[in-house]
PDB file of C-alpha atoms in Angstrom:
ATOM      1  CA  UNK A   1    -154.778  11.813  81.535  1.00  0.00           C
ATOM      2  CA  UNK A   2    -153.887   8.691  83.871  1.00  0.00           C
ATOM      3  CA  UNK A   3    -156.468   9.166  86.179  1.00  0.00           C
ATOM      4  CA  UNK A   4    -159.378   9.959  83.396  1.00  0.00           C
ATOM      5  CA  UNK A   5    -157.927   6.508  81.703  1.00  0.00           C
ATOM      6  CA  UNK A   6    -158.584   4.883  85.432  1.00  0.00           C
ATOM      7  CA  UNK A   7    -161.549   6.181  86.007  1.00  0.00           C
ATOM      8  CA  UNK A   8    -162.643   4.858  82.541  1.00  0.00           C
ATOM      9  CA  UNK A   9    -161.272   1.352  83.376  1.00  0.00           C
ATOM     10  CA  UNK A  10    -163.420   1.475  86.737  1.00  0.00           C
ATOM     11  CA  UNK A  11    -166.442   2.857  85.196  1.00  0.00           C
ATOM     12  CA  UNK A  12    -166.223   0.038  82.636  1.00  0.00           C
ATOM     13  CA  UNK A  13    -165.868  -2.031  85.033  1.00  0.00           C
ATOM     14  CA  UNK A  14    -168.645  -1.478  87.538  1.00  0.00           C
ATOM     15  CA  UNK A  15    -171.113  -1.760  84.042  1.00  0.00           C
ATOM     16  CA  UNK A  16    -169.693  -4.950  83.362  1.00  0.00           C
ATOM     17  CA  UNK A  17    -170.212  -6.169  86.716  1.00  0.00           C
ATOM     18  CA  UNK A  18    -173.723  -4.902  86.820  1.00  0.00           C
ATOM     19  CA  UNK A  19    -174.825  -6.320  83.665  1.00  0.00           C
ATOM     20  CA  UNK A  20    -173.646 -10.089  84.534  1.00  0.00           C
ATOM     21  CA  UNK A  21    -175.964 -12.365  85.962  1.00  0.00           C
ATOM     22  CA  UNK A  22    -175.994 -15.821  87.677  1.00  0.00           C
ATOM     23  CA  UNK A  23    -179.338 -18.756  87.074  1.00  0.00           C
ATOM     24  CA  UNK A  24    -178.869 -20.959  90.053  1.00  0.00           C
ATOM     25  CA  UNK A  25    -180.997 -23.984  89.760  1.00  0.00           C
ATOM     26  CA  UNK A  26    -183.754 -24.390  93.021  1.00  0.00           C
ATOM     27  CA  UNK A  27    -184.727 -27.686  92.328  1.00  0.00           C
ATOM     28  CA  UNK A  28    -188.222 -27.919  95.381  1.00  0.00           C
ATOM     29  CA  UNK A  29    -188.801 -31.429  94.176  1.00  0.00           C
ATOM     30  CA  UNK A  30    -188.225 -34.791  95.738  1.00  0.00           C
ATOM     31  CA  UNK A  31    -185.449 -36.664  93.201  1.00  0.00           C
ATOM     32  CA  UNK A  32    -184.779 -34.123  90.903  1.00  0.00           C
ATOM     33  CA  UNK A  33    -181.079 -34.024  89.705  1.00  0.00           C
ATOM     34  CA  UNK A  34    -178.398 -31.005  89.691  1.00  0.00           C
ATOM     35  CA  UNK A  35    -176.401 -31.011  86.522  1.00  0.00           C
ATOM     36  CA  UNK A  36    -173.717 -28.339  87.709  1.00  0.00           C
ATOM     37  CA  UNK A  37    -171.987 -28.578  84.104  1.00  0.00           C
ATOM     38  CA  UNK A  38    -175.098 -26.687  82.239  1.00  0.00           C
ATOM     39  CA  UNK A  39    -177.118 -25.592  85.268  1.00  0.00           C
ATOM     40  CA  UNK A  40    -180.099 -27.893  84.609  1.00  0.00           C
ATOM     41  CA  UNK A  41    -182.714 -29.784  86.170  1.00  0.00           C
ATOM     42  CA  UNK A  42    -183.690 -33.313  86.002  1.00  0.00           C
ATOM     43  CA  UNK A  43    -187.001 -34.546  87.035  1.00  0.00           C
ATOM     44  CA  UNK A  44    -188.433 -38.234  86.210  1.00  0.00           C
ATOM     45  CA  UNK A  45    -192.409 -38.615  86.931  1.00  0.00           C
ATOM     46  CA  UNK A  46    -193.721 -41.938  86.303  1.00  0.00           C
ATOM     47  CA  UNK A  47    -190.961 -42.775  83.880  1.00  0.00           C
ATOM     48  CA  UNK A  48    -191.540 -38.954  81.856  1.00  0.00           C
ATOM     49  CA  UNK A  49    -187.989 -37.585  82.239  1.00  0.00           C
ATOM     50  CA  UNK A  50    -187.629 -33.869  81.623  1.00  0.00           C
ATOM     51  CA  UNK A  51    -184.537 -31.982  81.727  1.00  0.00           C
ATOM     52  CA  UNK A  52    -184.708 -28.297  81.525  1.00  0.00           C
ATOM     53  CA  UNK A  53    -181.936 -24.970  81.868  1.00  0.00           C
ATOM     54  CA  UNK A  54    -181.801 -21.316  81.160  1.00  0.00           C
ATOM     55  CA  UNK A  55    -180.274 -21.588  77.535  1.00  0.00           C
ATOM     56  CA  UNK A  56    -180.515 -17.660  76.828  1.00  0.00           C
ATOM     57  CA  UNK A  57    -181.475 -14.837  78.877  1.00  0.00           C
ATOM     58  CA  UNK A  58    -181.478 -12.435  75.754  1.00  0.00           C
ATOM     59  CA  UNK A  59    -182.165 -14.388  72.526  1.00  0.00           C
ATOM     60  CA  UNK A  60    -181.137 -11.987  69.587  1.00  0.00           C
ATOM     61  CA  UNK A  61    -179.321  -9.509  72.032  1.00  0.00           C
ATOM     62  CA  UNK A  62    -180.390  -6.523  74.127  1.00  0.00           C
ATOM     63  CA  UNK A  63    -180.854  -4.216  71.643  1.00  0.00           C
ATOM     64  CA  UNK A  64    -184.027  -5.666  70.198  1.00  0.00           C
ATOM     65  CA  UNK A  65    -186.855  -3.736  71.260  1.00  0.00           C
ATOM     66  CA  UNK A  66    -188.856  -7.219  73.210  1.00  0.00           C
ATOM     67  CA  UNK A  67    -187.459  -9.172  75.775  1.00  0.00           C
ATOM     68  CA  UNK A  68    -186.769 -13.085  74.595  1.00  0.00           C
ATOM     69  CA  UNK A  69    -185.543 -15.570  77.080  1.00  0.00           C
ATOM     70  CA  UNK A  70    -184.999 -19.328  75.691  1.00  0.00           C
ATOM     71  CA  UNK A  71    -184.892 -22.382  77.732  1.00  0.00           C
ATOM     72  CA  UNK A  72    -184.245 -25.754  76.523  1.00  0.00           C
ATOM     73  CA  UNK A  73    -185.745 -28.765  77.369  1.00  0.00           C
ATOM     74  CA  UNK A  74    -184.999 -32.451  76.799  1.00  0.00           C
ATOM     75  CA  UNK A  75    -187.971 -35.237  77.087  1.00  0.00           C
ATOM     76  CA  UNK A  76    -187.520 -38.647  77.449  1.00  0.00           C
ATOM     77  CA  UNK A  77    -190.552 -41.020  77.488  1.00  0.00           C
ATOM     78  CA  UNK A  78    -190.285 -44.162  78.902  1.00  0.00           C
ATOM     79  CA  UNK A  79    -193.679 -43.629  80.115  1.00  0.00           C
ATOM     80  CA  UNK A  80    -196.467 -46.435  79.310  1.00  0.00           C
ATOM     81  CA  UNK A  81    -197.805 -44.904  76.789  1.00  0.00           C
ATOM     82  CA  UNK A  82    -197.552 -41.604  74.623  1.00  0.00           C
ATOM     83  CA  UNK A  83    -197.236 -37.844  75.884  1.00  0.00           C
ATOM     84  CA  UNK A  84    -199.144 -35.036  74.071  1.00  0.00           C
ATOM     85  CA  UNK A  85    -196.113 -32.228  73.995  1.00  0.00           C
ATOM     86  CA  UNK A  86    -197.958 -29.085  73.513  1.00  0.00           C
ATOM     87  CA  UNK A  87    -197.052 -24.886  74.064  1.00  0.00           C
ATOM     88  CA  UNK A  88    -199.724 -24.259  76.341  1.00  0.00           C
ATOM     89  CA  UNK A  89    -198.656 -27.375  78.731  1.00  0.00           C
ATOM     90  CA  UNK A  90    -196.031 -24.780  79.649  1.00  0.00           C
ATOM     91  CA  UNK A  91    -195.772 -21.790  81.481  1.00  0.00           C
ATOM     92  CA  UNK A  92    -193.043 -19.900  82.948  1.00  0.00           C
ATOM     93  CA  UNK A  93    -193.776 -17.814  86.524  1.00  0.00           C
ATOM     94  CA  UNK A  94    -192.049 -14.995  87.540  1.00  0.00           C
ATOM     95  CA  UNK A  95    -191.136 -13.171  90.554  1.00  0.00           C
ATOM     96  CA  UNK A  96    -194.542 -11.718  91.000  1.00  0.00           C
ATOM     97  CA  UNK A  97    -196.357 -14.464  90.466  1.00  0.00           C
ATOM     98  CA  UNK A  98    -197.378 -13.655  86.894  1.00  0.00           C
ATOM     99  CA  UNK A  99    -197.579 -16.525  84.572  1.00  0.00           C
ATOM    100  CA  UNK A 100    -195.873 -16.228  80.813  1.00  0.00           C
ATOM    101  CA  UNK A 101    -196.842 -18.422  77.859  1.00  0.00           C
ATOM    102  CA  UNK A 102    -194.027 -19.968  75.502  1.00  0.00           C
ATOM    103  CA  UNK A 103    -194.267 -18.329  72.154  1.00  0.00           C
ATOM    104  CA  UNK A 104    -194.529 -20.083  68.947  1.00  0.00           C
ATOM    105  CA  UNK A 105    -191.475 -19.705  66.419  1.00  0.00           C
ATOM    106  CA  UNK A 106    -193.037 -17.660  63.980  1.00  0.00           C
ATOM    107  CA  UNK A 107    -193.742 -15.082  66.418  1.00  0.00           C
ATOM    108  CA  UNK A 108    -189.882 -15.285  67.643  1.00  0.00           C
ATOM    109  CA  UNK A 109    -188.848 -14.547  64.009  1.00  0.00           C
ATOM    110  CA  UNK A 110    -190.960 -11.654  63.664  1.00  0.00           C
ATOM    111  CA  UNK A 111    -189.758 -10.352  66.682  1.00  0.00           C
ATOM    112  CA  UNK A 112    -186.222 -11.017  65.761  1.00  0.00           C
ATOM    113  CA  UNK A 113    -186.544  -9.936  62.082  1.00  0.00           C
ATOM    114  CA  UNK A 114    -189.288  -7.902  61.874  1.00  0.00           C
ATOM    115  CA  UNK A 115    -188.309  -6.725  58.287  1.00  0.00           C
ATOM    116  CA  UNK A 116    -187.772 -10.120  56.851  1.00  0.00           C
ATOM    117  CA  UNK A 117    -189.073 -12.755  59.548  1.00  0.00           C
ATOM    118  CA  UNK A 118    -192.275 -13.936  57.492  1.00  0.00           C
ATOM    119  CA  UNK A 119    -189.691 -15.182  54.903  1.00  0.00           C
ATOM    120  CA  UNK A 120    -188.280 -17.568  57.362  1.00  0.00           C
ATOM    121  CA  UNK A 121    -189.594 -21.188  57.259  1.00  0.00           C
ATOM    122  CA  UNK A 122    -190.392 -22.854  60.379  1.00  0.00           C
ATOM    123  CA  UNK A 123    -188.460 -24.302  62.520  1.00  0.00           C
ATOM    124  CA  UNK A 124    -185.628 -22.105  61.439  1.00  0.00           C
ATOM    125  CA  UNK A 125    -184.986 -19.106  64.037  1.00  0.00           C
ATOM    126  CA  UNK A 126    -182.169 -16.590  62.973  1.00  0.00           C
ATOM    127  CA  UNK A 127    -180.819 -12.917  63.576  1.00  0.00           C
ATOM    128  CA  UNK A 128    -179.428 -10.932  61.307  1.00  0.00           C
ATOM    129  CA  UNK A 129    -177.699  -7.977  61.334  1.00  0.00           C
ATOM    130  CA  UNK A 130    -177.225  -7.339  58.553  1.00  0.00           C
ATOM    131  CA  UNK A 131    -180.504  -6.856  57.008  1.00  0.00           C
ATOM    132  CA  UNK A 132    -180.416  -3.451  55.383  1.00  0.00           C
ATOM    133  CA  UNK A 133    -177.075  -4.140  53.657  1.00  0.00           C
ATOM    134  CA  UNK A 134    -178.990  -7.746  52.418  1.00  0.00           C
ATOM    135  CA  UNK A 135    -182.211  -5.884  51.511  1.00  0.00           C
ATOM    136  CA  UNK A 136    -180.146  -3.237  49.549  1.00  0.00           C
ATOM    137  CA  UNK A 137    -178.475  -5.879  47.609  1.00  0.00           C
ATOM    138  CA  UNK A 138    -181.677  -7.276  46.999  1.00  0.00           C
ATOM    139  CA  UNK A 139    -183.071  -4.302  45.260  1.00  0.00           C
ATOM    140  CA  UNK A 140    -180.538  -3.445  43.573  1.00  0.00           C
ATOM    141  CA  UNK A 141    -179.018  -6.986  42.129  1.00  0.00           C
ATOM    142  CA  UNK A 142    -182.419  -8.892  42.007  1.00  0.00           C
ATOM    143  CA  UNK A 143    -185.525  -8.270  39.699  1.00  0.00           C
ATOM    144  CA  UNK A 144    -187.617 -11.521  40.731  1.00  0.00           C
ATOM    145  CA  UNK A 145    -191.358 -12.213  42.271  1.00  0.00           C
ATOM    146  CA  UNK A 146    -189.462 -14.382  44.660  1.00  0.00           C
ATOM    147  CA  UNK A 147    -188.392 -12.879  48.402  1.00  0.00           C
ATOM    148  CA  UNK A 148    -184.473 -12.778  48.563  1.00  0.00           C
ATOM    149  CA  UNK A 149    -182.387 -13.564  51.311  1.00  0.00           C
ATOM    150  CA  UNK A 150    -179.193 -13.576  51.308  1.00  0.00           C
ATOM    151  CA  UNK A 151    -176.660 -16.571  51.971  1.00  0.00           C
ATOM    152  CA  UNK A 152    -173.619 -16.924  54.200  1.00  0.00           C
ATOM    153  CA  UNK A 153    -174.586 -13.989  56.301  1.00  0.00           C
ATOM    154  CA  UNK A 154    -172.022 -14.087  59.287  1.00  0.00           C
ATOM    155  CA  UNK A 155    -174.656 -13.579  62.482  1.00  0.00           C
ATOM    156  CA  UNK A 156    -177.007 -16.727  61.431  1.00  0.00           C
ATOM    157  CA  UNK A 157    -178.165 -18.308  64.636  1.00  0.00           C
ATOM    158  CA  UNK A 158    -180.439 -21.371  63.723  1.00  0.00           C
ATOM    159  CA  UNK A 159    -182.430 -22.647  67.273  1.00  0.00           C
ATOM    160  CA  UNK A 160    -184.028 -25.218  67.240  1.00  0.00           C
ATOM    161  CA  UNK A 161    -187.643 -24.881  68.778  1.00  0.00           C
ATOM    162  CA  UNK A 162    -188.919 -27.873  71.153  1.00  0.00           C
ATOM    163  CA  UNK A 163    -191.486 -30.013  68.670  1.00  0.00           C
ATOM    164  CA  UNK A 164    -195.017 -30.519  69.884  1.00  0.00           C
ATOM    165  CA  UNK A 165    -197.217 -33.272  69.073  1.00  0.00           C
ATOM    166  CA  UNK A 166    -197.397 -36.690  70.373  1.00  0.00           C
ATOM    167  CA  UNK A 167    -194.304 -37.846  71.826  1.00  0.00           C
ATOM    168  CA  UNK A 168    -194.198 -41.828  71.652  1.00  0.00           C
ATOM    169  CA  UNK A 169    -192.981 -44.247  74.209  1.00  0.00           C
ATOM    170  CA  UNK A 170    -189.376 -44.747  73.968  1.00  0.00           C
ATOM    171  CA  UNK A 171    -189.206 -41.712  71.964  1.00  0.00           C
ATOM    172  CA  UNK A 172    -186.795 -38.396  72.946  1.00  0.00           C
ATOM    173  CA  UNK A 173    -186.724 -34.884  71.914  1.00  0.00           C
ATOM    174  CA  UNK A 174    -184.920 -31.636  72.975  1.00  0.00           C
ATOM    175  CA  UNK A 175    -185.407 -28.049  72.245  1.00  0.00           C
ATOM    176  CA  UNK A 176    -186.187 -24.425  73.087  1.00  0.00           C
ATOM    177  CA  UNK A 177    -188.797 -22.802  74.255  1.00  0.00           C
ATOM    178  CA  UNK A 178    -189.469 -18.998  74.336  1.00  0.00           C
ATOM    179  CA  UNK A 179    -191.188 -16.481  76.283  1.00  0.00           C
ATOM    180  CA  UNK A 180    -191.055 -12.853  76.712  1.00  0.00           C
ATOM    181  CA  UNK A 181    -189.878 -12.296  80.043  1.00  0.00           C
ATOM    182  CA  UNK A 182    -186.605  -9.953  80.795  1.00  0.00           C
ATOM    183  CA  UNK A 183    -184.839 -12.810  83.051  1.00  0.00           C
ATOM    184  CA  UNK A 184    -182.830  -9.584  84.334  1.00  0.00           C
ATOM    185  CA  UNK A 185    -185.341  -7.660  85.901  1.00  0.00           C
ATOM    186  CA  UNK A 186    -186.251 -10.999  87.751  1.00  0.00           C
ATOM    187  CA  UNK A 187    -185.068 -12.402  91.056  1.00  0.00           C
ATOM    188  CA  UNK A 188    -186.236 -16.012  90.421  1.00  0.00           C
ATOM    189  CA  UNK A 189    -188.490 -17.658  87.830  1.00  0.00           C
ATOM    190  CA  UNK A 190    -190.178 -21.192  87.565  1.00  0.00           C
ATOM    191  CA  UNK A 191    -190.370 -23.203  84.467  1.00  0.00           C
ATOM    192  CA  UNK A 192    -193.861 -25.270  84.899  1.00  0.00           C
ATOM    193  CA  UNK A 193    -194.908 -28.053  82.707  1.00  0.00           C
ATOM    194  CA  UNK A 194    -198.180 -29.919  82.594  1.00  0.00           C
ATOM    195  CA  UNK A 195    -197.770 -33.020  80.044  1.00  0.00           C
ATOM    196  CA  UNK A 196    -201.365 -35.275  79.735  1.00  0.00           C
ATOM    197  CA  UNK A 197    -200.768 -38.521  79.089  1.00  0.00           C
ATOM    198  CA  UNK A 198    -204.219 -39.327  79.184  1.00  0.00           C
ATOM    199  CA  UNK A 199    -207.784 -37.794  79.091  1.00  0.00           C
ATOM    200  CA  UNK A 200    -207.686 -37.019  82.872  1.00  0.00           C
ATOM    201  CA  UNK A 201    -203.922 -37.185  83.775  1.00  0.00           C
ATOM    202  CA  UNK A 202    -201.652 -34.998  83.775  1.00  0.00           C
ATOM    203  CA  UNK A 203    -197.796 -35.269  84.767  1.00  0.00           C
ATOM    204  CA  UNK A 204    -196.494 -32.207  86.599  1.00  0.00           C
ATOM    205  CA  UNK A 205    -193.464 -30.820  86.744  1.00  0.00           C
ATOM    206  CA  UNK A 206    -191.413 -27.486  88.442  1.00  0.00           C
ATOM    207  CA  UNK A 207    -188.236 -25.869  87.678  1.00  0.00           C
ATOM    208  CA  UNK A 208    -187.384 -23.295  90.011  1.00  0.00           C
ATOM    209  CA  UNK A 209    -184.176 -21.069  88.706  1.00  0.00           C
ATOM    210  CA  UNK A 210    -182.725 -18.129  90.818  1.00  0.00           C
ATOM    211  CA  UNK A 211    -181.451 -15.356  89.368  1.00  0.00           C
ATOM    212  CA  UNK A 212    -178.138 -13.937  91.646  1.00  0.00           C
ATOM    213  CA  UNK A 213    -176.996 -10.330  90.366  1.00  0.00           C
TER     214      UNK A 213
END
């Protein structure tokens, strides 16, 4: 019986150990800044300060049937003039070279509440687990045109998704992006963002993260 509890211990162990991973910021450009308290990245172009870290390598869990990794990004613009923050000025490359769009919130819910996600107003981002147990209550408690969902539910997340738009000068704002990517099958990724701040410029930027197993 002792040595079918150890081997249980090591098993569990060697799974745990497995399953753990480590994002090691690569920072390849000149002046970019180390933040070894959150594992981010700093870079300031032309006064355009962006800050950006691996915030989750499995948004909602890993029993969800896609893959959702979340990084979050701060923007400070101190630029001379205003920055157009849009989803497809970013793009996330991965260890084969294969380039991943950032996914708009909406889709995230879906994904992470397929039953109930196109209830959920934007920006709010959540995962229940609860859902059948909410949805039976529903039925059974609730007789009105309007969707139900339920309150106090105690695995609420609420993300906050990076805005887009025009960022002004002076002006800051932080958030998460999301792309479908499973950061574990991955031995390094690069977050890549292309901001125009003009009809015909652009300000560049790389975030190279490795991913130690």
């Amino acid at each position: 019986m002792r040595y079918l509890s150890a081997v249980g211990l090591l098993l569990a162990l060697i799974v745990t150990g497995c399953s753990s991973i480590s994002i090691i910021p690569k920072p390849a450009t000149p002046g970019a800044i180390v933040n070894p308290s959150d594992q981010s990245i700093k870079i300031n172009n032309s006064g355009l300060t962006v800050t950006a870290r691996v915030q989750d390598t499995a948004v909602g869990g890993y029993d969800i049937e896609t893959a959702l990794a979340a990084f979050y990004l701060t923007l400070d613009n101190k630029y001379t003039s205003n920055v157009d923050v849009a989803l497809d000025a970013f793009t996330l490359v991965d260890t084969a070279g294969n380039s991943h769009p950032p996914i708009a919130p909406e889709e995230v819910n879906a994904i992470l509440n397929p039953a109930i996600g196109q209830f959920l107003p934007y920006p709010f981002v959540g995962y229940y687990d609860v859902v059948d147990l909410e949805q039976h209550r529903a039925s059974s408690a609730m007789a009105s045109e309007r969707p139900y969902i339920g309150s106090g539910l105690p695995a609420i997340d609420e993300l906050t998704p990076l805005r887009v738009g025009s960022l002004a000068k002076g002006q800051q704002i932080s958030g998460m992006l999301y792309f479908k990517i499973e950061i574990f099958d991955e031995r390094h990724v690069t977050l890549r963002a292309d901001l125009p701040v003009s009809k015909s410029k652009k300000l560049s930027y790389s975030f190279p993260f490795s991913i130690e197993k």
